[in-house]
Amino acid sequence: MSSQHFIPPVNFGMIEEDLYRSGQPNELNFPFLEKLGLKTIAWLAPEEPNQRFLDFIDDQEIQIHHLGVVTSINAWDPITEEAVLQALDLILTPSNYPMMIMCNLGRHRTGTIVGCLRKLQRWNLTSIFEEYRRYAGPKVRLLNEQFIELFDTDLVRVPTNKPSWL
């Protein structure tokens, strides 16, 4: 008798109903992800996901949007405003749900996107930074927090058919 184990990816969390975050999953996480019934993944890391994960995405017929391509040579640079706006456009389109936002470890790029989303939801900065730090652990990047603080939510195009939680 074999039992199925459902192991979430590193830094997995639920942002809102049918909207999740995590780091790049491995094969042990695939049964868990399958249960989520994902339609869309926003991939934020500059490099491509690993081939096994790409095969899983293909098998599950999940749409992947690679938004993390950077022109900067320094991987420590914060995510670009353009990538944040593209990610928020995907997030604010309910037909993309269930959806997951992810980068390599689900910390910095994912945390910046979630922080900007929380700002759009009118969370106060203390709560936004507490959530960012919970996932970043000891590796908080002040540039990301500064980016979130200075992010202009007026640049975000909010659709008429927006998610109910916005």
Short mmCIF file of N, CA and C in Angstrom, two decimals:
data_model
loop_
_atom_site.label_atom_id
_atom_site.label_comp_id
_atom_site.label_asym_id
_atom_site.label_seq_id
_atom_site.Cartn_x
_atom_site.Cartn_y
_atom_site.Cartn_z
N MET A 1 0.85 -1.18 0.00
CA MET A 1 0.00 0.00 0.00
C MET A 1 0.89 1.24 0.00
N SER A 2 0.73 2.08 -1.02
CA SER A 2 1.54 3.29 -1.09
C SER A 2 0.67 4.50 -0.76
N SER A 3 1.27 5.43 -0.08
CA SER A 3 0.52 6.64 0.26
C SER A 3 1.13 7.81 -0.50
N GLN A 4 0.29 8.67 -0.98
CA GLN A 4 0.71 9.85 -1.74
C GLN A 4 1.06 10.96 -0.75
N HIS A 5 2.23 11.56 -0.93
CA HIS A 5 2.63 12.68 -0.08
C HIS A 5 2.50 13.97 -0.88
N PHE A 6 1.97 14.98 -0.23
CA PHE A 6 1.82 16.27 -0.88
C PHE A 6 2.74 17.26 -0.18
N ILE A 7 3.83 17.59 -0.84
CA ILE A 7 4.86 18.44 -0.26
C ILE A 7 4.88 19.76 -1.03
N PRO A 8 4.59 20.88 -0.36
CA PRO A 8 4.60 22.16 -1.07
C PRO A 8 6.04 22.59 -1.41
N PRO A 9 6.18 23.41 -2.44
CA PRO A 9 7.52 23.93 -2.79
C PRO A 9 8.04 24.87 -1.70
N VAL A 10 9.32 25.16 -1.76
CA VAL A 10 9.96 26.08 -0.83
C VAL A 10 9.23 27.44 -0.88
N ASN A 11 9.05 28.04 0.28
CA ASN A 11 8.41 29.35 0.41
C ASN A 11 7.01 29.41 -0.18
N PHE A 12 6.29 28.28 -0.16
CA PHE A 12 4.92 28.27 -0.66
C PHE A 12 4.03 29.08 0.27
N GLY A 13 3.09 29.79 -0.32
CA GLY A 13 2.10 30.51 0.46
C GLY A 13 0.91 30.87 -0.39
N MET A 14 -0.22 31.08 0.26
CA MET A 14 -1.42 31.54 -0.43
C MET A 14 -1.49 33.05 -0.26
N ILE A 15 -1.58 33.76 -1.39
CA ILE A 15 -1.66 35.21 -1.36
C ILE A 15 -3.13 35.63 -1.22
N GLU A 16 -3.95 35.08 -2.08
CA GLU A 16 -5.40 35.26 -2.06
C GLU A 16 -5.99 33.95 -2.57
N GLU A 17 -7.29 33.81 -2.57
CA GLU A 17 -7.90 32.59 -3.06
C GLU A 17 -7.47 32.33 -4.50
N ASP A 18 -6.95 31.12 -4.76
CA ASP A 18 -6.46 30.69 -6.08
C ASP A 18 -5.25 31.47 -6.59
N LEU A 19 -4.58 32.20 -5.71
CA LEU A 19 -3.35 32.93 -6.07
C LEU A 19 -2.28 32.54 -5.05
N TYR A 20 -1.18 31.95 -5.55
CA TYR A 20 -0.15 31.38 -4.68
C TYR A 20 1.22 31.93 -5.04
N ARG A 21 2.18 31.66 -4.16
CA ARG A 21 3.57 32.05 -4.37
C ARG A 21 4.47 30.90 -3.94
N SER A 22 5.65 30.83 -4.53
CA SER A 22 6.63 29.83 -4.09
C SER A 22 7.95 30.04 -4.82
N GLY A 23 8.92 29.23 -4.40
CA GLY A 23 10.16 29.10 -5.13
C GLY A 23 9.98 28.00 -6.17
N GLN A 24 11.04 27.79 -6.97
CA GLN A 24 10.96 26.77 -8.01
C GLN A 24 10.75 25.39 -7.40
N PRO A 25 9.73 24.68 -7.83
CA PRO A 25 9.47 23.35 -7.26
C PRO A 25 10.40 22.29 -7.85
N ASN A 26 10.49 21.16 -7.15
CA ASN A 26 11.19 20.00 -7.69
C ASN A 26 10.17 18.87 -7.84
N GLU A 27 10.65 17.71 -8.26
CA GLU A 27 9.74 16.59 -8.56
C GLU A 27 8.89 16.19 -7.35
N LEU A 28 9.41 16.33 -6.15
CA LEU A 28 8.65 15.98 -4.94
C LEU A 28 7.42 16.86 -4.76
N ASN A 29 7.45 18.06 -5.35
CA ASN A 29 6.35 19.02 -5.20
C ASN A 29 5.28 18.89 -6.27
N PHE A 30 5.56 18.14 -7.33
CA PHE A 30 4.62 18.07 -8.45
C PHE A 30 3.24 17.55 -8.06
N PRO A 31 3.11 16.50 -7.23
CA PRO A 31 1.77 16.05 -6.83
C PRO A 31 0.99 17.15 -6.09
N PHE A 32 1.68 17.92 -5.26
CA PHE A 32 1.04 19.03 -4.55
C PHE A 32 0.53 20.07 -5.55
N LEU A 33 1.40 20.46 -6.49
CA LEU A 33 1.03 21.46 -7.48
C LEU A 33 -0.13 20.98 -8.35
N GLU A 34 -0.12 19.70 -8.65
CA GLU A 34 -1.19 19.12 -9.47
C GLU A 34 -2.55 19.33 -8.79
N LYS A 35 -2.59 19.20 -7.47
CA LYS A 35 -3.83 19.38 -6.70
C LYS A 35 -4.35 20.82 -6.78
N LEU A 36 -3.45 21.78 -7.02
CA LEU A 36 -3.88 23.18 -7.10
C LEU A 36 -4.61 23.47 -8.41
N GLY A 37 -4.40 22.64 -9.43
CA GLY A 37 -5.06 22.86 -10.72
C GLY A 37 -4.66 24.16 -11.39
N LEU A 38 -3.38 24.49 -11.33
CA LEU A 38 -2.91 25.78 -11.85
C LEU A 38 -3.20 25.94 -13.34
N LYS A 39 -3.58 27.17 -13.71
CA LYS A 39 -3.74 27.54 -15.12
C LYS A 39 -2.57 28.38 -15.60
N THR A 40 -1.97 29.16 -14.67
CA THR A 40 -0.96 30.15 -15.05
C THR A 40 0.16 30.19 -14.02
N ILE A 41 1.38 30.35 -14.53
CA ILE A 41 2.55 30.60 -13.68
C ILE A 41 3.25 31.85 -14.19
N ALA A 42 3.52 32.78 -13.28
CA ALA A 42 4.36 33.94 -13.59
C ALA A 42 5.75 33.60 -13.06
N TRP A 43 6.70 33.37 -13.96
CA TRP A 43 8.08 33.00 -13.61
C TRP A 43 8.92 34.26 -13.63
N LEU A 44 9.53 34.61 -12.50
CA LEU A 44 10.21 35.89 -12.34
C LEU A 44 11.73 35.82 -12.35
N ALA A 45 12.30 34.64 -12.31
CA ALA A 45 13.76 34.53 -12.27
C ALA A 45 14.34 34.84 -13.65
N PRO A 46 15.57 35.36 -13.69
CA PRO A 46 16.18 35.68 -15.00
C PRO A 46 16.47 34.43 -15.84
N GLU A 47 16.75 33.31 -15.18
CA GLU A 47 17.05 32.10 -15.94
C GLU A 47 15.79 31.28 -16.15
N GLU A 48 15.87 30.36 -17.09
CA GLU A 48 14.75 29.47 -17.38
C GLU A 48 14.53 28.51 -16.21
N PRO A 49 13.29 28.07 -16.00
CA PRO A 49 13.07 27.00 -15.01
C PRO A 49 13.77 25.73 -15.48
N ASN A 50 14.02 24.79 -14.55
CA ASN A 50 14.70 23.56 -14.96
C ASN A 50 13.79 22.73 -15.87
N GLN A 51 14.42 21.83 -16.62
CA GLN A 51 13.69 21.09 -17.66
C GLN A 51 12.58 20.20 -17.09
N ARG A 52 12.82 19.57 -15.95
CA ARG A 52 11.78 18.72 -15.36
C ARG A 52 10.53 19.53 -15.01
N PHE A 53 10.75 20.73 -14.49
CA PHE A 53 9.62 21.60 -14.17
C PHE A 53 8.91 22.05 -15.45
N LEU A 54 9.67 22.39 -16.48
CA LEU A 54 9.07 22.78 -17.76
C LEU A 54 8.25 21.63 -18.34
N ASP A 55 8.75 20.40 -18.20
CA ASP A 55 8.00 19.23 -18.68
C ASP A 55 6.69 19.07 -17.89
N PHE A 56 6.76 19.27 -16.57
CA PHE A 56 5.56 19.20 -15.73
C PHE A 56 4.54 20.25 -16.18
N ILE A 57 5.00 21.48 -16.39
CA ILE A 57 4.12 22.58 -16.82
C ILE A 57 3.44 22.20 -18.14
N ASP A 58 4.23 21.64 -19.05
CA ASP A 58 3.71 21.23 -20.35
C ASP A 58 2.67 20.10 -20.18
N ASP A 59 2.99 19.11 -19.37
CA ASP A 59 2.08 17.98 -19.13
C ASP A 59 0.75 18.44 -18.52
N GLN A 60 0.82 19.43 -17.65
CA GLN A 60 -0.37 19.93 -16.96
C GLN A 60 -1.12 21.01 -17.76
N GLU A 61 -0.56 21.37 -18.90
CA GLU A 61 -1.13 22.41 -19.76
C GLU A 61 -1.28 23.74 -19.02
N ILE A 62 -0.23 24.09 -18.29
CA ILE A 62 -0.17 25.35 -17.54
C ILE A 62 0.53 26.38 -18.44
N GLN A 63 -0.04 27.57 -18.50
CA GLN A 63 0.60 28.67 -19.24
C GLN A 63 1.69 29.27 -18.37
N ILE A 64 2.90 29.43 -18.92
CA ILE A 64 3.97 30.07 -18.16
C ILE A 64 4.33 31.39 -18.84
N HIS A 65 4.49 32.42 -18.02
CA HIS A 65 4.89 33.74 -18.50
C HIS A 65 6.23 34.05 -17.85
N HIS A 66 7.28 34.12 -18.66
CA HIS A 66 8.62 34.38 -18.14
C HIS A 66 8.83 35.90 -18.12
N LEU A 67 8.71 36.48 -16.93
CA LEU A 67 8.78 37.94 -16.78
C LEU A 67 10.10 38.40 -16.17
N GLY A 68 10.97 37.47 -15.83
CA GLY A 68 12.17 37.84 -15.09
C GLY A 68 13.38 38.16 -15.92
N VAL A 69 13.23 38.22 -17.23
CA VAL A 69 14.39 38.48 -18.08
C VAL A 69 14.92 39.88 -17.76
N VAL A 70 16.19 39.93 -17.43
CA VAL A 70 16.80 41.21 -17.06
C VAL A 70 17.90 41.57 -18.04
N THR A 71 18.04 42.85 -18.25
CA THR A 71 19.13 43.31 -19.11
C THR A 71 20.35 43.65 -18.25
N SER A 72 20.14 43.77 -16.95
CA SER A 72 21.23 44.08 -16.04
C SER A 72 22.13 42.86 -15.85
N ILE A 73 23.38 43.10 -15.64
CA ILE A 73 24.34 42.01 -15.42
C ILE A 73 24.28 41.55 -13.96
N ASN A 74 23.90 42.44 -13.06
CA ASN A 74 23.89 42.13 -11.63
C ASN A 74 22.56 41.49 -11.22
N ALA A 75 22.61 40.22 -10.84
CA ALA A 75 21.40 39.51 -10.42
C ALA A 75 20.81 40.08 -9.13
N TRP A 76 21.58 40.90 -8.41
CA TRP A 76 21.09 41.49 -7.16
C TRP A 76 20.22 42.72 -7.41
N ASP A 77 20.20 43.22 -8.65
CA ASP A 77 19.37 44.37 -8.95
C ASP A 77 17.91 44.01 -8.72
N PRO A 78 17.11 44.97 -8.23
CA PRO A 78 15.69 44.66 -8.02
C PRO A 78 15.00 44.40 -9.36
N ILE A 79 13.87 43.74 -9.28
CA ILE A 79 13.06 43.46 -10.47
C ILE A 79 12.66 44.81 -11.09
N THR A 80 12.47 44.82 -12.38
CA THR A 80 12.16 46.08 -13.06
C THR A 80 10.69 46.46 -12.86
N GLU A 81 10.44 47.74 -12.98
CA GLU A 81 9.06 48.23 -12.90
C GLU A 81 8.21 47.61 -14.00
N GLU A 82 8.78 47.43 -15.18
CA GLU A 82 8.06 46.82 -16.31
C GLU A 82 7.62 45.39 -15.96
N ALA A 83 8.52 44.62 -15.36
CA ALA A 83 8.18 43.24 -14.98
C ALA A 83 7.09 43.23 -13.90
N VAL A 84 7.15 44.15 -12.96
CA VAL A 84 6.12 44.24 -11.91
C VAL A 84 4.77 44.55 -12.54
N LEU A 85 4.73 45.50 -13.45
CA LEU A 85 3.47 45.87 -14.09
C LEU A 85 2.92 44.71 -14.93
N GLN A 86 3.80 43.97 -15.62
CA GLN A 86 3.36 42.81 -16.39
C GLN A 86 2.78 41.74 -15.46
N ALA A 87 3.47 41.50 -14.34
CA ALA A 87 3.00 40.49 -13.38
C ALA A 87 1.66 40.91 -12.78
N LEU A 88 1.51 42.16 -12.42
CA LEU A 88 0.25 42.63 -11.83
C LEU A 88 -0.88 42.56 -12.86
N ASP A 89 -0.57 42.80 -14.12
CA ASP A 89 -1.57 42.66 -15.17
C ASP A 89 -2.10 41.22 -15.23
N LEU A 90 -1.19 40.25 -15.13
CA LEU A 90 -1.59 38.84 -15.09
C LEU A 90 -2.41 38.53 -13.84
N ILE A 91 -1.93 39.03 -12.70
CA ILE A 91 -2.58 38.76 -11.41
C ILE A 91 -3.99 39.34 -11.36
N LEU A 92 -4.20 40.48 -11.99
CA LEU A 92 -5.49 41.15 -11.92
C LEU A 92 -6.48 40.65 -12.98
N THR A 93 -6.10 39.59 -13.70
CA THR A 93 -6.98 38.99 -14.71
C THR A 93 -7.49 37.66 -14.17
N PRO A 94 -8.71 37.63 -13.64
CA PRO A 94 -9.24 36.42 -13.00
C PRO A 94 -9.23 35.17 -13.88
N SER A 95 -9.28 35.33 -15.20
CA SER A 95 -9.28 34.15 -16.08
C SER A 95 -7.95 33.40 -16.03
N ASN A 96 -6.92 33.99 -15.42
CA ASN A 96 -5.62 33.32 -15.27
C ASN A 96 -5.57 32.39 -14.06
N TYR A 97 -6.62 32.39 -13.24
CA TYR A 97 -6.61 31.63 -11.99
C TYR A 97 -7.07 30.20 -12.18
N PRO A 98 -6.60 29.30 -11.34
CA PRO A 98 -5.60 29.41 -10.27
C PRO A 98 -4.21 29.73 -10.84
N MET A 99 -3.48 30.55 -10.11
CA MET A 99 -2.21 31.10 -10.58
C MET A 99 -1.16 31.06 -9.49
N MET A 100 0.11 30.89 -9.91
CA MET A 100 1.22 30.93 -8.97
C MET A 100 2.28 31.88 -9.48
N ILE A 101 2.84 32.65 -8.54
CA ILE A 101 3.96 33.55 -8.82
C ILE A 101 5.19 32.89 -8.23
N MET A 102 6.27 32.79 -9.01
CA MET A 102 7.45 32.13 -8.46
C MET A 102 8.74 32.65 -9.08
N CYS A 103 9.79 32.50 -8.29
CA CYS A 103 11.16 32.72 -8.74
C CYS A 103 11.98 31.59 -8.13
N ASN A 104 13.29 31.66 -8.19
CA ASN A 104 14.11 30.53 -7.73
C ASN A 104 13.77 30.07 -6.32
N LEU A 105 13.80 31.00 -5.37
CA LEU A 105 13.55 30.63 -3.97
C LEU A 105 12.25 31.23 -3.42
N GLY A 106 11.54 31.99 -4.24
CA GLY A 106 10.28 32.58 -3.77
C GLY A 106 10.48 33.67 -2.75
N ARG A 107 11.63 34.31 -2.79
CA ARG A 107 11.94 35.34 -1.78
C ARG A 107 11.83 36.75 -2.33
N HIS A 108 12.83 37.13 -3.12
CA HIS A 108 13.02 38.55 -3.44
C HIS A 108 12.15 39.06 -4.58
N ARG A 109 12.25 38.45 -5.74
CA ARG A 109 11.44 38.90 -6.88
C ARG A 109 9.95 38.65 -6.60
N THR A 110 9.64 37.44 -6.15
CA THR A 110 8.25 37.11 -5.81
C THR A 110 7.76 38.04 -4.70
N GLY A 111 8.60 38.25 -3.68
CA GLY A 111 8.22 39.12 -2.57
C GLY A 111 7.98 40.56 -3.00
N THR A 112 8.74 41.03 -3.98
CA THR A 112 8.55 42.39 -4.48
C THR A 112 7.22 42.51 -5.20
N ILE A 113 6.89 41.51 -6.03
CA ILE A 113 5.60 41.52 -6.73
C ILE A 113 4.46 41.50 -5.71
N VAL A 114 4.55 40.61 -4.73
CA VAL A 114 3.49 40.52 -3.72
C VAL A 114 3.41 41.82 -2.93
N GLY A 115 4.54 42.42 -2.61
CA GLY A 115 4.54 43.70 -1.89
C GLY A 115 3.84 44.79 -2.68
N CYS A 116 4.09 44.85 -3.99
CA CYS A 116 3.42 45.85 -4.83
C CYS A 116 1.93 45.56 -4.93
N LEU A 117 1.57 44.28 -4.98
CA LEU A 117 0.15 43.91 -4.98
C LEU A 117 -0.50 44.35 -3.67
N ARG A 118 0.18 44.10 -2.56
CA ARG A 118 -0.37 44.51 -1.25
C ARG A 118 -0.54 46.03 -1.19
N LYS A 119 0.38 46.76 -1.80
CA LYS A 119 0.26 48.22 -1.82
C LYS A 119 -0.98 48.62 -2.62
N LEU A 120 -1.21 47.92 -3.73
CA LEU A 120 -2.41 48.15 -4.54
C LEU A 120 -3.68 47.83 -3.74
N GLN A 121 -3.58 46.85 -2.83
CA GLN A 121 -4.70 46.49 -1.96
C GLN A 121 -4.83 47.44 -0.77
N ARG A 122 -3.97 48.43 -0.70
CA ARG A 122 -3.95 49.47 0.34
C ARG A 122 -3.54 48.94 1.72
N TRP A 123 -2.66 47.92 1.72
CA TRP A 123 -2.09 47.49 2.99
C TRP A 123 -1.14 48.59 3.46
N ASN A 124 -0.93 48.70 4.78
CA ASN A 124 0.06 49.66 5.25
C ASN A 124 1.47 49.07 5.07
N LEU A 125 2.48 49.93 4.99
CA LEU A 125 3.84 49.49 4.69
C LEU A 125 4.39 48.54 5.75
N THR A 126 4.03 48.74 7.00
CA THR A 126 4.51 47.85 8.05
C THR A 126 4.07 46.42 7.79
N SER A 127 2.81 46.23 7.43
CA SER A 127 2.30 44.88 7.13
C SER A 127 2.92 44.32 5.87
N ILE A 128 3.12 45.15 4.86
CA ILE A 128 3.74 44.71 3.61
C ILE A 128 5.16 44.21 3.88
N PHE A 129 5.93 44.99 4.64
CA PHE A 129 7.32 44.61 4.91
C PHE A 129 7.40 43.39 5.82
N GLU A 130 6.46 43.26 6.74
CA GLU A 130 6.45 42.08 7.62
C GLU A 130 6.26 40.82 6.77
N GLU A 131 5.34 40.88 5.81
CA GLU A 131 5.12 39.72 4.94
C GLU A 131 6.35 39.47 4.07
N TYR A 132 6.94 40.51 3.51
CA TYR A 132 8.14 40.36 2.68
C TYR A 132 9.26 39.69 3.50
N ARG A 133 9.47 40.17 4.72
CA ARG A 133 10.55 39.65 5.56
C ARG A 133 10.29 38.22 6.02
N ARG A 134 9.03 37.86 6.19
CA ARG A 134 8.70 36.49 6.60
C ARG A 134 9.20 35.49 5.56
N TYR A 135 9.09 35.84 4.29
CA TYR A 135 9.54 34.94 3.23
C TYR A 135 11.02 35.12 2.90
N ALA A 136 11.55 36.34 3.05
CA ALA A 136 12.96 36.59 2.72
C ALA A 136 13.90 36.04 3.79
N GLY A 137 13.39 35.89 5.01
CA GLY A 137 14.24 35.40 6.10
C GLY A 137 15.36 36.39 6.39
N PRO A 138 16.55 35.88 6.68
CA PRO A 138 17.66 36.78 7.03
C PRO A 138 18.24 37.51 5.81
N LYS A 139 17.75 37.20 4.63
CA LYS A 139 18.33 37.77 3.41
C LYS A 139 17.47 38.91 2.83
N VAL A 140 16.94 39.76 3.70
CA VAL A 140 16.13 40.89 3.28
C VAL A 140 16.99 41.82 2.42
N ARG A 141 16.42 42.30 1.34
CA ARG A 141 17.11 43.26 0.47
C ARG A 141 16.41 44.61 0.60
N LEU A 142 17.13 45.57 1.14
CA LEU A 142 16.54 46.89 1.37
C LEU A 142 16.13 47.56 0.07
N LEU A 143 16.85 47.26 -1.03
CA LEU A 143 16.47 47.82 -2.33
C LEU A 143 15.07 47.37 -2.74
N ASN A 144 14.71 46.13 -2.42
CA ASN A 144 13.37 45.65 -2.74
C ASN A 144 12.32 46.36 -1.90
N GLU A 145 12.62 46.54 -0.62
CA GLU A 145 11.67 47.26 0.25
C GLU A 145 11.51 48.70 -0.22
N GLN A 146 12.61 49.31 -0.64
CA GLN A 146 12.55 50.68 -1.15
C GLN A 146 11.71 50.72 -2.44
N PHE A 147 11.91 49.73 -3.30
CA PHE A 147 11.14 49.65 -4.54
C PHE A 147 9.64 49.59 -4.22
N ILE A 148 9.27 48.72 -3.28
CA ILE A 148 7.86 48.57 -2.90
C ILE A 148 7.33 49.90 -2.36
N GLU A 149 8.10 50.53 -1.48
CA GLU A 149 7.66 51.78 -0.86
C GLU A 149 7.43 52.87 -1.91
N LEU A 150 8.28 52.93 -2.91
CA LEU A 150 8.20 54.00 -3.91
C LEU A 150 7.34 53.62 -5.12
N PHE A 151 6.87 52.37 -5.17
CA PHE A 151 6.09 51.91 -6.32
C PHE A 151 4.81 52.74 -6.46
N ASP A 152 4.59 53.23 -7.67
CA ASP A 152 3.43 54.08 -7.96
C ASP A 152 2.27 53.21 -8.46
N THR A 153 1.29 52.99 -7.59
CA THR A 153 0.15 52.13 -7.95
C THR A 153 -0.72 52.75 -9.05
N ASP A 154 -0.57 54.04 -9.30
CA ASP A 154 -1.33 54.67 -10.38
C ASP A 154 -0.90 54.16 -11.75
N LEU A 155 0.26 53.52 -11.83
CA LEU A 155 0.73 52.96 -13.10
C LEU A 155 0.02 51.65 -13.45
N VAL A 156 -0.65 51.05 -12.48
CA VAL A 156 -1.30 49.75 -12.67
C VAL A 156 -2.65 49.94 -13.35
N ARG A 157 -2.86 49.18 -14.42
CA ARG A 157 -4.15 49.21 -15.12
C ARG A 157 -5.06 48.17 -14.45
N VAL A 158 -6.05 48.66 -13.73
CA VAL A 158 -6.99 47.76 -13.04
C VAL A 158 -8.16 47.49 -13.98
N PRO A 159 -8.37 46.22 -14.35
CA PRO A 159 -9.46 45.90 -15.28
C PRO A 159 -10.83 46.04 -14.63
N THR A 160 -11.85 46.19 -15.46
CA THR A 160 -13.21 46.27 -14.91
C THR A 160 -13.61 44.94 -14.29
N ASN A 161 -13.13 43.84 -14.86
CA ASN A 161 -13.41 42.50 -14.31
C ASN A 161 -12.25 42.09 -13.40
N LYS A 162 -12.08 42.83 -12.32
CA LYS A 162 -10.96 42.57 -11.41
C LYS A 162 -11.32 41.50 -10.39
N PRO A 163 -10.31 40.93 -9.73
CA PRO A 163 -10.59 39.93 -8.68
C PRO A 163 -11.42 40.56 -7.55
N SER A 164 -12.24 39.75 -6.90
CA SER A 164 -13.14 40.25 -5.87
C SER A 164 -12.40 40.81 -4.66
N TRP A 165 -11.15 40.36 -4.42
CA TRP A 165 -10.41 40.81 -3.24
C TRP A 165 -9.72 42.17 -3.43
N LEU A 166 -9.85 42.76 -4.61
CA LEU A 166 -9.20 44.06 -4.85
C LEU A 166 -10.20 45.19 -4.66
#
